Amino acid sequence: MTLVHVESEFYDIAGFLKGNSTLHDFEPDELGSVEGCSLLHLQCHFGLDTLSWARRGARVTGVDFSPNSIAAAKSLAERAGIEASFVEGNVYNAREMFPTPFDVVYTGIGALNWLPDIPEWARVVSSLIKPGGRFYLLEIHPILSMLDDEDIVFNPAWPYFHNPSGIEFEDDGDYADPSAKLTKRKMFEWSHHLGEVVSSLLDQGLELKFLHEHDVLAYKPWPFLEQTAPGTTRFKVPEGKPQIPLEYSLLATKPGGG
Ligand SMILES: C[S@@+](CC[C@H](N)C(=O)[O-])C[C@H]1O[C@@H](n2cnc3c(N)ncnc32)[C@H](O)[C@@H]1O
């Protein structure tokens, strides 16, 4: 999968090497300055968002359990001339991997659906943040996981609430390159409703600063979605169709730190 992504227009490595950021425009405003901060990116994939934060002055570390992703991230950092550390490992073991907590922990879109256990994830996230530090999450809105690929008619195909057994499906496609034909494989995903994510973080003593719902999306699951501007990989529901939340972001802080 990483190899398809590295070569895809969707991830646009050429644009990144020319200086483009892969972050959504609102992310730096919402998270606030990362200048001089230590930043850990969980499920960093091959590092585009991690390195975009580095360009904003953070000292970045990315962790992902895919060896191909970590190798591609290291190579990208070198090509871009950006200092960064990329480490192979499972999010659920991250506390043992990084004994020194971070100023900022970050997770970008398309990550939580890979994780079966959100309360345990929240415990790990909280343990990785310094007192006074921040956690910022940007995710696909869980309402999207209920809809099928045909239209935004409210005819849910999947449950909203978390099912611990996950959803099993077979796929030979790829979101970054729909024309890529991969070997058909069985996949599992877990949907996590907003209440579950937010309450799991609060249960760990984190303080929620905001929860925002957005009308933009970083990929195109329905053919009728429109680009928000020419040449971008941000999409929205056209005027005249019911607007639904497509992504959400939240900022939480860890008390203490003076
Ligand atoms: C689809 S990517 C999305 C990440 C990023 N926001 C992006 O768009 O490039 C999800 C990543 O999560 C990683 N991943 C899934 N489960 C993981 C786990 N338990 N520990 C570490 N990485 C994991 C996968 O290897 C993959 O690189």
Short mmCIF file of N, CA, C and O in Angstrom, two decimals, residues 11-122:
data_model
loop_
_atom_site.label_atom_id
_atom_site.label_comp_id
_atom_site.label_asym_id
_atom_site.label_seq_id
_atom_site.Cartn_x
_atom_site.Cartn_y
_atom_site.Cartn_z
N TYR A 11 -1.08 11.86 -2.87
CA TYR A 11 -0.12 12.28 -1.84
C TYR A 11 0.87 13.33 -2.36
O TYR A 11 1.56 13.96 -1.56
N ASP A 12 0.99 13.48 -3.67
CA ASP A 12 1.72 14.58 -4.31
C ASP A 12 3.08 14.88 -3.66
O ASP A 12 3.30 15.99 -3.14
N ILE A 13 3.96 13.91 -3.71
CA ILE A 13 5.30 14.10 -3.13
C ILE A 13 6.06 15.22 -3.85
O ILE A 13 6.78 15.99 -3.21
N ALA A 14 5.86 15.32 -5.18
CA ALA A 14 6.58 16.36 -5.92
C ALA A 14 6.21 17.74 -5.36
O ALA A 14 7.08 18.58 -5.14
N GLY A 15 4.92 17.94 -5.11
CA GLY A 15 4.48 19.22 -4.54
C GLY A 15 5.07 19.45 -3.16
O GLY A 15 5.51 20.56 -2.83
N PHE A 16 5.12 18.38 -2.36
CA PHE A 16 5.69 18.50 -1.02
C PHE A 16 7.17 18.90 -1.11
O PHE A 16 7.64 19.78 -0.37
N LEU A 17 7.90 18.27 -2.04
CA LEU A 17 9.34 18.58 -2.16
C LEU A 17 9.56 20.01 -2.64
O LEU A 17 10.60 20.61 -2.37
N LYS A 18 8.53 20.56 -3.33
CA LYS A 18 8.65 21.97 -3.75
C LYS A 18 8.31 22.92 -2.61
O LYS A 18 8.36 24.13 -2.76
N GLY A 19 7.83 22.37 -1.48
CA GLY A 19 7.57 23.24 -0.33
C GLY A 19 6.12 23.25 0.12
O GLY A 19 5.78 23.90 1.11
N ASN A 20 5.22 22.52 -0.60
CA ASN A 20 3.81 22.49 -0.18
C ASN A 20 3.67 21.79 1.17
O ASN A 20 4.39 20.83 1.45
N SER A 21 2.69 22.24 1.94
CA SER A 21 2.36 21.55 3.19
C SER A 21 1.21 20.59 2.91
O SER A 21 0.32 20.89 2.11
N THR A 22 1.20 19.44 3.58
CA THR A 22 0.07 18.51 3.42
C THR A 22 -0.97 18.70 4.53
O THR A 22 -1.97 18.00 4.56
N LEU A 23 -0.73 19.65 5.43
CA LEU A 23 -1.71 19.89 6.50
C LEU A 23 -2.92 20.65 5.94
O LEU A 23 -2.78 21.43 4.99
N HIS A 24 -4.08 20.45 6.52
CA HIS A 24 -5.22 21.28 6.18
C HIS A 24 -4.90 22.72 6.62
O HIS A 24 -4.21 22.92 7.63
N ASP A 25 -5.46 23.70 5.90
CA ASP A 25 -5.15 25.11 6.23
C ASP A 25 -5.44 25.43 7.69
O ASP A 25 -4.75 26.23 8.30
N PHE A 26 -6.51 24.82 8.24
CA PHE A 26 -6.91 25.20 9.59
C PHE A 26 -6.07 24.53 10.69
O PHE A 26 -6.10 24.96 11.84
N GLU A 27 -5.30 23.49 10.35
CA GLU A 27 -4.60 22.74 11.41
C GLU A 27 -3.59 23.59 12.20
O GLU A 27 -3.61 23.57 13.44
N PRO A 28 -2.69 24.33 11.52
CA PRO A 28 -1.74 25.13 12.30
C PRO A 28 -2.43 26.17 13.19
O PRO A 28 -1.97 26.42 14.32
N ASP A 29 -3.54 26.75 12.72
CA ASP A 29 -4.27 27.73 13.55
C ASP A 29 -4.88 27.03 14.75
O ASP A 29 -4.86 27.55 15.86
N GLU A 30 -5.46 25.86 14.52
CA GLU A 30 -6.14 25.18 15.62
C GLU A 30 -5.16 24.65 16.66
O GLU A 30 -5.41 24.74 17.87
N LEU A 31 -4.06 24.07 16.21
CA LEU A 31 -3.10 23.51 17.17
C LEU A 31 -2.29 24.62 17.85
O LEU A 31 -1.95 24.52 19.02
N GLY A 32 -2.03 25.70 17.12
CA GLY A 32 -1.19 26.77 17.66
C GLY A 32 0.27 26.51 17.29
O GLY A 32 0.59 25.50 16.64
N SER A 33 1.16 27.38 17.73
CA SER A 33 2.56 27.28 17.32
C SER A 33 3.20 25.99 17.83
O SER A 33 2.97 25.56 18.96
N VAL A 34 4.03 25.39 16.96
CA VAL A 34 4.80 24.21 17.37
C VAL A 34 6.30 24.53 17.34
O VAL A 34 7.12 23.62 17.50
N GLU A 35 6.63 25.78 17.12
CA GLU A 35 8.03 26.21 17.04
C GLU A 35 8.81 25.73 18.27
O GLU A 35 8.41 26.03 19.40
N GLY A 36 9.85 24.97 18.05
CA GLY A 36 10.71 24.51 19.16
C GLY A 36 10.11 23.39 20.00
O GLY A 36 10.74 22.94 20.96
N CYS A 37 8.91 22.92 19.64
CA CYS A 37 8.26 21.87 20.45
C CYS A 37 8.70 20.48 19.99
O CYS A 37 8.92 20.25 18.79
N SER A 38 8.77 19.55 20.91
CA SER A 38 8.91 18.15 20.51
C SER A 38 7.52 17.66 20.12
O SER A 38 6.54 17.91 20.84
N LEU A 39 7.41 17.02 18.97
CA LEU A 39 6.09 16.59 18.46
C LEU A 39 6.17 15.12 18.04
O LEU A 39 7.05 14.74 17.27
N LEU A 40 5.26 14.33 18.57
CA LEU A 40 5.17 12.91 18.18
C LEU A 40 3.94 12.72 17.30
O LEU A 40 2.82 13.04 17.71
N HIS A 41 4.15 12.19 16.11
CA HIS A 41 3.04 11.88 15.19
C HIS A 41 2.77 10.38 15.24
O HIS A 41 3.61 9.58 14.82
N LEU A 42 1.60 10.02 15.78
CA LEU A 42 1.21 8.61 15.86
C LEU A 42 0.60 8.18 14.53
O LEU A 42 -0.18 8.92 13.93
N GLN A 43 0.94 6.97 14.07
CA GLN A 43 0.47 6.43 12.78
C GLN A 43 0.83 7.39 11.64
O GLN A 43 -0.01 7.83 10.86
N CYS A 44 2.12 7.68 11.57
CA CYS A 44 2.61 8.76 10.68
C CYS A 44 2.61 8.38 9.21
O CYS A 44 2.90 9.23 8.37
N HIS A 45 2.33 7.12 8.88
CA HIS A 45 2.38 6.66 7.49
C HIS A 45 3.78 6.98 6.94
O HIS A 45 4.76 6.73 7.62
N PHE A 46 3.90 7.58 5.73
CA PHE A 46 5.28 7.82 5.27
C PHE A 46 5.72 9.27 5.49
O PHE A 46 6.63 9.75 4.84
N GLY A 47 5.10 9.93 6.46
CA GLY A 47 5.72 11.11 7.06
C GLY A 47 5.40 12.47 6.47
O GLY A 47 5.98 13.47 6.91
N LEU A 48 4.47 12.55 5.50
CA LEU A 48 4.23 13.87 4.89
C LEU A 48 3.74 14.89 5.91
O LEU A 48 4.25 16.01 5.97
N ASP A 49 2.75 14.51 6.73
CA ASP A 49 2.25 15.46 7.73
C ASP A 49 3.30 15.72 8.80
O ASP A 49 3.48 16.85 9.26
N THR A 50 4.01 14.66 9.20
CA THR A 50 5.08 14.81 10.20
C THR A 50 6.08 15.88 9.72
O THR A 50 6.46 16.79 10.48
N LEU A 51 6.51 15.74 8.47
CA LEU A 51 7.53 16.65 7.94
C LEU A 51 6.95 18.05 7.70
O LEU A 51 7.66 19.05 7.79
N SER A 52 5.63 18.11 7.44
CA SER A 52 5.00 19.44 7.31
C SER A 52 5.04 20.17 8.66
O SER A 52 5.23 21.39 8.70
N TRP A 53 4.86 19.43 9.76
CA TRP A 53 4.99 20.07 11.09
C TRP A 53 6.44 20.47 11.34
O TRP A 53 6.71 21.51 11.96
N ALA A 54 7.40 19.66 10.87
CA ALA A 54 8.82 20.02 11.05
C ALA A 54 9.12 21.34 10.34
O ALA A 54 9.87 22.17 10.85
N ARG A 55 8.52 21.54 9.17
CA ARG A 55 8.74 22.80 8.45
C ARG A 55 8.19 23.99 9.22
O ARG A 55 8.54 25.12 8.96
N ARG A 56 7.31 23.72 10.18
CA ARG A 56 6.77 24.80 11.02
C ARG A 56 7.54 24.92 12.33
O ARG A 56 7.08 25.55 13.27
N GLY A 57 8.70 24.23 12.41
CA GLY A 57 9.59 24.45 13.55
C GLY A 57 9.55 23.40 14.63
O GLY A 57 10.25 23.53 15.65
N ALA A 58 8.76 22.33 14.46
CA ALA A 58 8.71 21.28 15.50
C ALA A 58 9.90 20.32 15.33
O ALA A 58 10.39 20.12 14.22
N ARG A 59 10.32 19.74 16.45
CA ARG A 59 11.31 18.64 16.42
C ARG A 59 10.50 17.36 16.38
O ARG A 59 9.89 16.97 17.38
N VAL A 60 10.44 16.72 15.20
CA VAL A 60 9.41 15.69 15.00
C VAL A 60 9.92 14.26 15.11
O VAL A 60 11.05 13.94 14.73
N THR A 61 9.03 13.42 15.64
CA THR A 61 9.22 11.98 15.64
C THR A 61 7.94 11.37 15.09
O THR A 61 6.84 11.79 15.48
N GLY A 62 8.08 10.42 14.19
CA GLY A 62 6.89 9.72 13.66
C GLY A 62 6.99 8.25 14.00
O GLY A 62 8.09 7.66 13.95
N VAL A 63 5.85 7.66 14.33
CA VAL A 63 5.84 6.21 14.60
C VAL A 63 4.74 5.55 13.78
O VAL A 63 3.64 6.11 13.65
N ASP A 64 5.07 4.39 13.21
CA ASP A 64 4.09 3.63 12.41
C ASP A 64 4.54 2.18 12.43
O ASP A 64 5.74 1.90 12.49
N PHE A 65 3.57 1.25 12.40
CA PHE A 65 3.99 -0.15 12.47
C PHE A 65 4.32 -0.77 11.12
O PHE A 65 4.69 -1.94 11.04
N SER A 66 4.22 0.03 10.05
CA SER A 66 4.54 -0.50 8.72
C SER A 66 6.01 -0.23 8.39
O SER A 66 6.42 0.93 8.27
N PRO A 67 6.82 -1.30 8.23
CA PRO A 67 8.24 -1.07 7.88
C PRO A 67 8.38 -0.31 6.57
O PRO A 67 9.27 0.54 6.44
N ASN A 68 7.49 -0.57 5.59
CA ASN A 68 7.58 0.15 4.31
C ASN A 68 7.32 1.64 4.50
O ASN A 68 7.96 2.48 3.87
N SER A 69 6.34 1.96 5.35
CA SER A 69 6.04 3.38 5.59
C SER A 69 7.23 4.07 6.25
O SER A 69 7.60 5.19 5.87
N ILE A 70 7.82 3.41 7.24
CA ILE A 70 8.95 4.04 7.95
C ILE A 70 10.15 4.22 7.01
O ILE A 70 10.79 5.28 7.00
N ALA A 71 10.41 3.21 6.18
CA ALA A 71 11.52 3.35 5.22
C ALA A 71 11.25 4.50 4.26
O ALA A 71 12.13 5.32 3.97
N ALA A 72 9.99 4.60 3.77
CA ALA A 72 9.65 5.68 2.83
C ALA A 72 9.72 7.04 3.53
O ALA A 72 10.15 8.04 2.93
N ALA A 73 9.34 7.10 4.81
CA ALA A 73 9.39 8.37 5.55
C ALA A 73 10.83 8.83 5.72
O ALA A 73 11.15 10.02 5.53
N LYS A 74 11.72 7.89 6.04
CA LYS A 74 13.13 8.26 6.22
C LYS A 74 13.72 8.78 4.91
O LYS A 74 14.44 9.77 4.88
N SER A 75 13.36 8.09 3.82
CA SER A 75 13.89 8.50 2.52
C SER A 75 13.34 9.89 2.13
O SER A 75 14.07 10.74 1.63
N LEU A 76 12.07 10.12 2.43
CA LEU A 76 11.46 11.43 2.10
C LEU A 76 12.12 12.55 2.91
O LEU A 76 12.41 13.63 2.38
N ALA A 77 12.37 12.29 4.20
CA ALA A 77 13.02 13.31 5.04
C ALA A 77 14.38 13.67 4.47
O ALA A 77 14.76 14.85 4.42
N GLU A 78 15.09 12.63 4.02
CA GLU A 78 16.42 12.89 3.47
C GLU A 78 16.32 13.71 2.18
O GLU A 78 17.04 14.70 2.01
N ARG A 79 15.38 13.31 1.31
CA ARG A 79 15.23 14.06 0.04
C ARG A 79 14.82 15.50 0.28
O ARG A 79 15.21 16.41 -0.44
N ALA A 80 14.00 15.70 1.31
CA ALA A 80 13.51 17.06 1.59
C ALA A 80 14.51 17.86 2.44
O ALA A 80 14.33 19.06 2.64
N GLY A 81 15.55 17.17 2.96
CA GLY A 81 16.53 17.86 3.80
C GLY A 81 15.94 18.31 5.13
O GLY A 81 16.28 19.39 5.64
N ILE A 82 15.04 17.50 5.69
CA ILE A 82 14.40 17.86 6.95
C ILE A 82 14.84 16.88 8.03
O ILE A 82 14.81 15.66 7.82
N GLU A 83 15.22 17.42 9.18
CA GLU A 83 15.63 16.54 10.28
C GLU A 83 14.39 15.96 10.95
O GLU A 83 13.47 16.70 11.31
N ALA A 84 14.37 14.63 11.08
CA ALA A 84 13.20 13.98 11.67
C ALA A 84 13.60 12.58 12.09
O ALA A 84 14.55 12.01 11.55
N SER A 85 12.87 12.06 13.07
CA SER A 85 13.15 10.69 13.50
C SER A 85 11.90 9.85 13.20
O SER A 85 10.79 10.24 13.57
N PHE A 86 12.07 8.73 12.51
CA PHE A 86 10.94 7.84 12.21
C PHE A 86 11.24 6.46 12.80
O PHE A 86 12.32 5.91 12.57
N VAL A 87 10.28 5.95 13.55
CA VAL A 87 10.51 4.72 14.31
C VAL A 87 9.39 3.73 14.01
O VAL A 87 8.21 4.10 14.02
N GLU A 88 9.77 2.48 13.74
CA GLU A 88 8.77 1.44 13.49
C GLU A 88 8.23 0.93 14.83
O GLU A 88 9.00 0.58 15.72
N GLY A 89 6.92 0.90 14.97
CA GLY A 89 6.36 0.37 16.20
C GLY A 89 4.86 0.53 16.25
O GLY A 89 4.27 1.27 15.46
N ASN A 90 4.27 -0.19 17.19
CA ASN A 90 2.82 -0.18 17.35
C ASN A 90 2.42 0.94 18.30
O ASN A 90 3.04 1.12 19.36
N VAL A 91 1.38 1.71 17.93
CA VAL A 91 0.88 2.79 18.79
C VAL A 91 0.65 2.29 20.22
O VAL A 91 0.96 3.00 21.18
N TYR A 92 0.11 1.09 20.32
CA TYR A 92 -0.23 0.59 21.65
C TYR A 92 1.02 0.34 22.52
O TYR A 92 0.90 0.18 23.73
N ASN A 93 2.21 0.30 21.89
CA ASN A 93 3.46 0.13 22.66
C ASN A 93 4.25 1.43 22.75
O ASN A 93 5.40 1.43 23.20
N ALA A 94 3.67 2.54 22.31
CA ALA A 94 4.46 3.77 22.14
C ALA A 94 5.01 4.29 23.47
O ALA A 94 6.09 4.88 23.51
N ARG A 95 4.28 4.09 24.56
CA ARG A 95 4.78 4.61 25.84
C ARG A 95 6.11 3.95 26.21
O ARG A 95 7.03 4.61 26.70
N GLU A 96 6.22 2.64 25.94
CA GLU A 96 7.46 1.93 26.25
C GLU A 96 8.57 2.37 25.28
O GLU A 96 9.75 2.39 25.64
N MET A 97 8.20 2.75 24.07
CA MET A 97 9.21 3.13 23.07
C MET A 97 9.78 4.51 23.34
O MET A 97 10.92 4.80 22.99
N PHE A 98 8.94 5.40 23.92
CA PHE A 98 9.37 6.79 24.12
C PHE A 98 9.22 7.16 25.59
O PHE A 98 8.17 7.66 26.01
N PRO A 99 10.27 6.93 26.40
CA PRO A 99 10.15 7.20 27.83
C PRO A 99 9.99 8.68 28.15
O PRO A 99 9.39 9.03 29.17
N THR A 100 10.51 9.57 27.28
CA THR A 100 10.36 11.02 27.55
C THR A 100 9.11 11.54 26.85
O THR A 100 8.99 11.42 25.63
N PRO A 101 8.15 12.11 27.62
CA PRO A 101 6.93 12.59 26.96
C PRO A 101 7.17 13.83 26.09
O PRO A 101 8.22 14.47 26.17
N PHE A 102 6.19 14.15 25.27
CA PHE A 102 6.33 15.18 24.23
C PHE A 102 5.50 16.43 24.55
O PHE A 102 4.50 16.35 25.27
N ASP A 103 5.91 17.56 23.95
CA ASP A 103 5.11 18.79 24.08
C ASP A 103 3.79 18.64 23.34
O ASP A 103 2.76 19.15 23.77
N VAL A 104 3.86 17.97 22.19
CA VAL A 104 2.67 17.83 21.33
C VAL A 104 2.59 16.40 20.83
O VAL A 104 3.59 15.84 20.37
N VAL A 105 1.39 15.81 20.93
CA VAL A 105 1.13 14.53 20.26
C VAL A 105 0.07 14.82 19.20
O VAL A 105 -0.90 15.55 19.45
N TYR A 106 0.28 14.27 18.00
CA TYR A 106 -0.58 14.58 16.84
C TYR A 106 -1.03 13.29 16.17
O TYR A 106 -0.25 12.33 16.06
N THR A 107 -2.28 13.26 15.73
CA THR A 107 -2.78 12.15 14.89
C THR A 107 -3.60 12.74 13.75
O THR A 107 -4.50 13.54 14.00
N GLY A 108 -3.28 12.33 12.52
CA GLY A 108 -3.97 12.87 11.34
C GLY A 108 -5.00 11.89 10.80
O GLY A 108 -5.19 10.80 11.35
N ILE A 109 -5.66 12.27 9.72
CA ILE A 109 -6.86 11.54 9.31
C ILE A 109 -6.57 10.12 8.78
O ILE A 109 -5.51 9.85 8.25
N GLY A 110 -7.57 9.27 8.97
CA GLY A 110 -7.46 7.89 8.50
C GLY A 110 -6.66 7.01 9.44
O GLY A 110 -6.07 6.02 9.01
N ALA A 111 -6.65 7.35 10.71
CA ALA A 111 -5.84 6.60 11.68
C ALA A 111 -6.68 5.77 12.65
O ALA A 111 -6.43 4.58 12.84
N LEU A 112 -7.71 6.37 13.25
CA LEU A 112 -8.43 5.66 14.32
C LEU A 112 -9.18 4.43 13.82
O LEU A 112 -9.40 3.48 14.58
N ASN A 113 -9.57 4.43 12.54
CA ASN A 113 -10.30 3.27 12.00
C ASN A 113 -9.44 2.01 11.99
O ASN A 113 -9.94 0.91 11.80
N TRP A 114 -8.13 2.17 12.17
CA TRP A 114 -7.23 1.01 12.24
C TRP A 114 -7.18 0.43 13.66
O TRP A 114 -6.56 -0.62 13.87
N LEU A 115 -7.72 1.13 14.64
CA LEU A 115 -7.48 0.75 16.03
C LEU A 115 -8.73 0.13 16.65
O LEU A 115 -9.79 0.75 16.67
N PRO A 116 -8.59 -1.07 17.24
CA PRO A 116 -9.76 -1.71 17.84
C PRO A 116 -10.17 -1.14 19.19
O PRO A 116 -11.33 -1.24 19.57
N ASP A 117 -9.23 -0.53 19.94
CA ASP A 117 -9.50 -0.21 21.34
C ASP A 117 -9.17 1.26 21.62
O ASP A 117 -8.00 1.63 21.83
N ILE A 118 -10.20 2.11 21.64
CA ILE A 118 -9.98 3.55 21.82
C ILE A 118 -9.68 3.93 23.28
O ILE A 118 -8.81 4.78 23.51
N PRO A 119 -10.34 3.36 24.29
CA PRO A 119 -9.93 3.70 25.67
C PRO A 119 -8.44 3.41 25.92
O PRO A 119 -7.73 4.20 26.53
N GLU A 120 -7.94 2.30 25.40
CA GLU A 120 -6.51 1.98 25.59
C GLU A 120 -5.64 2.95 24.80
O GLU A 120 -4.60 3.41 25.26
N TRP A 121 -6.08 3.30 23.59
CA TRP A 121 -5.37 4.30 22.78
C TRP A 121 -5.29 5.63 23.54
O TRP A 121 -4.22 6.26 23.59
N ALA A 122 -6.40 6.04 24.15
CA ALA A 122 -6.42 7.32 24.88
C ALA A 122 -5.45 7.27 26.06
O ALA A 122 -4.79 8.27 26.38
#
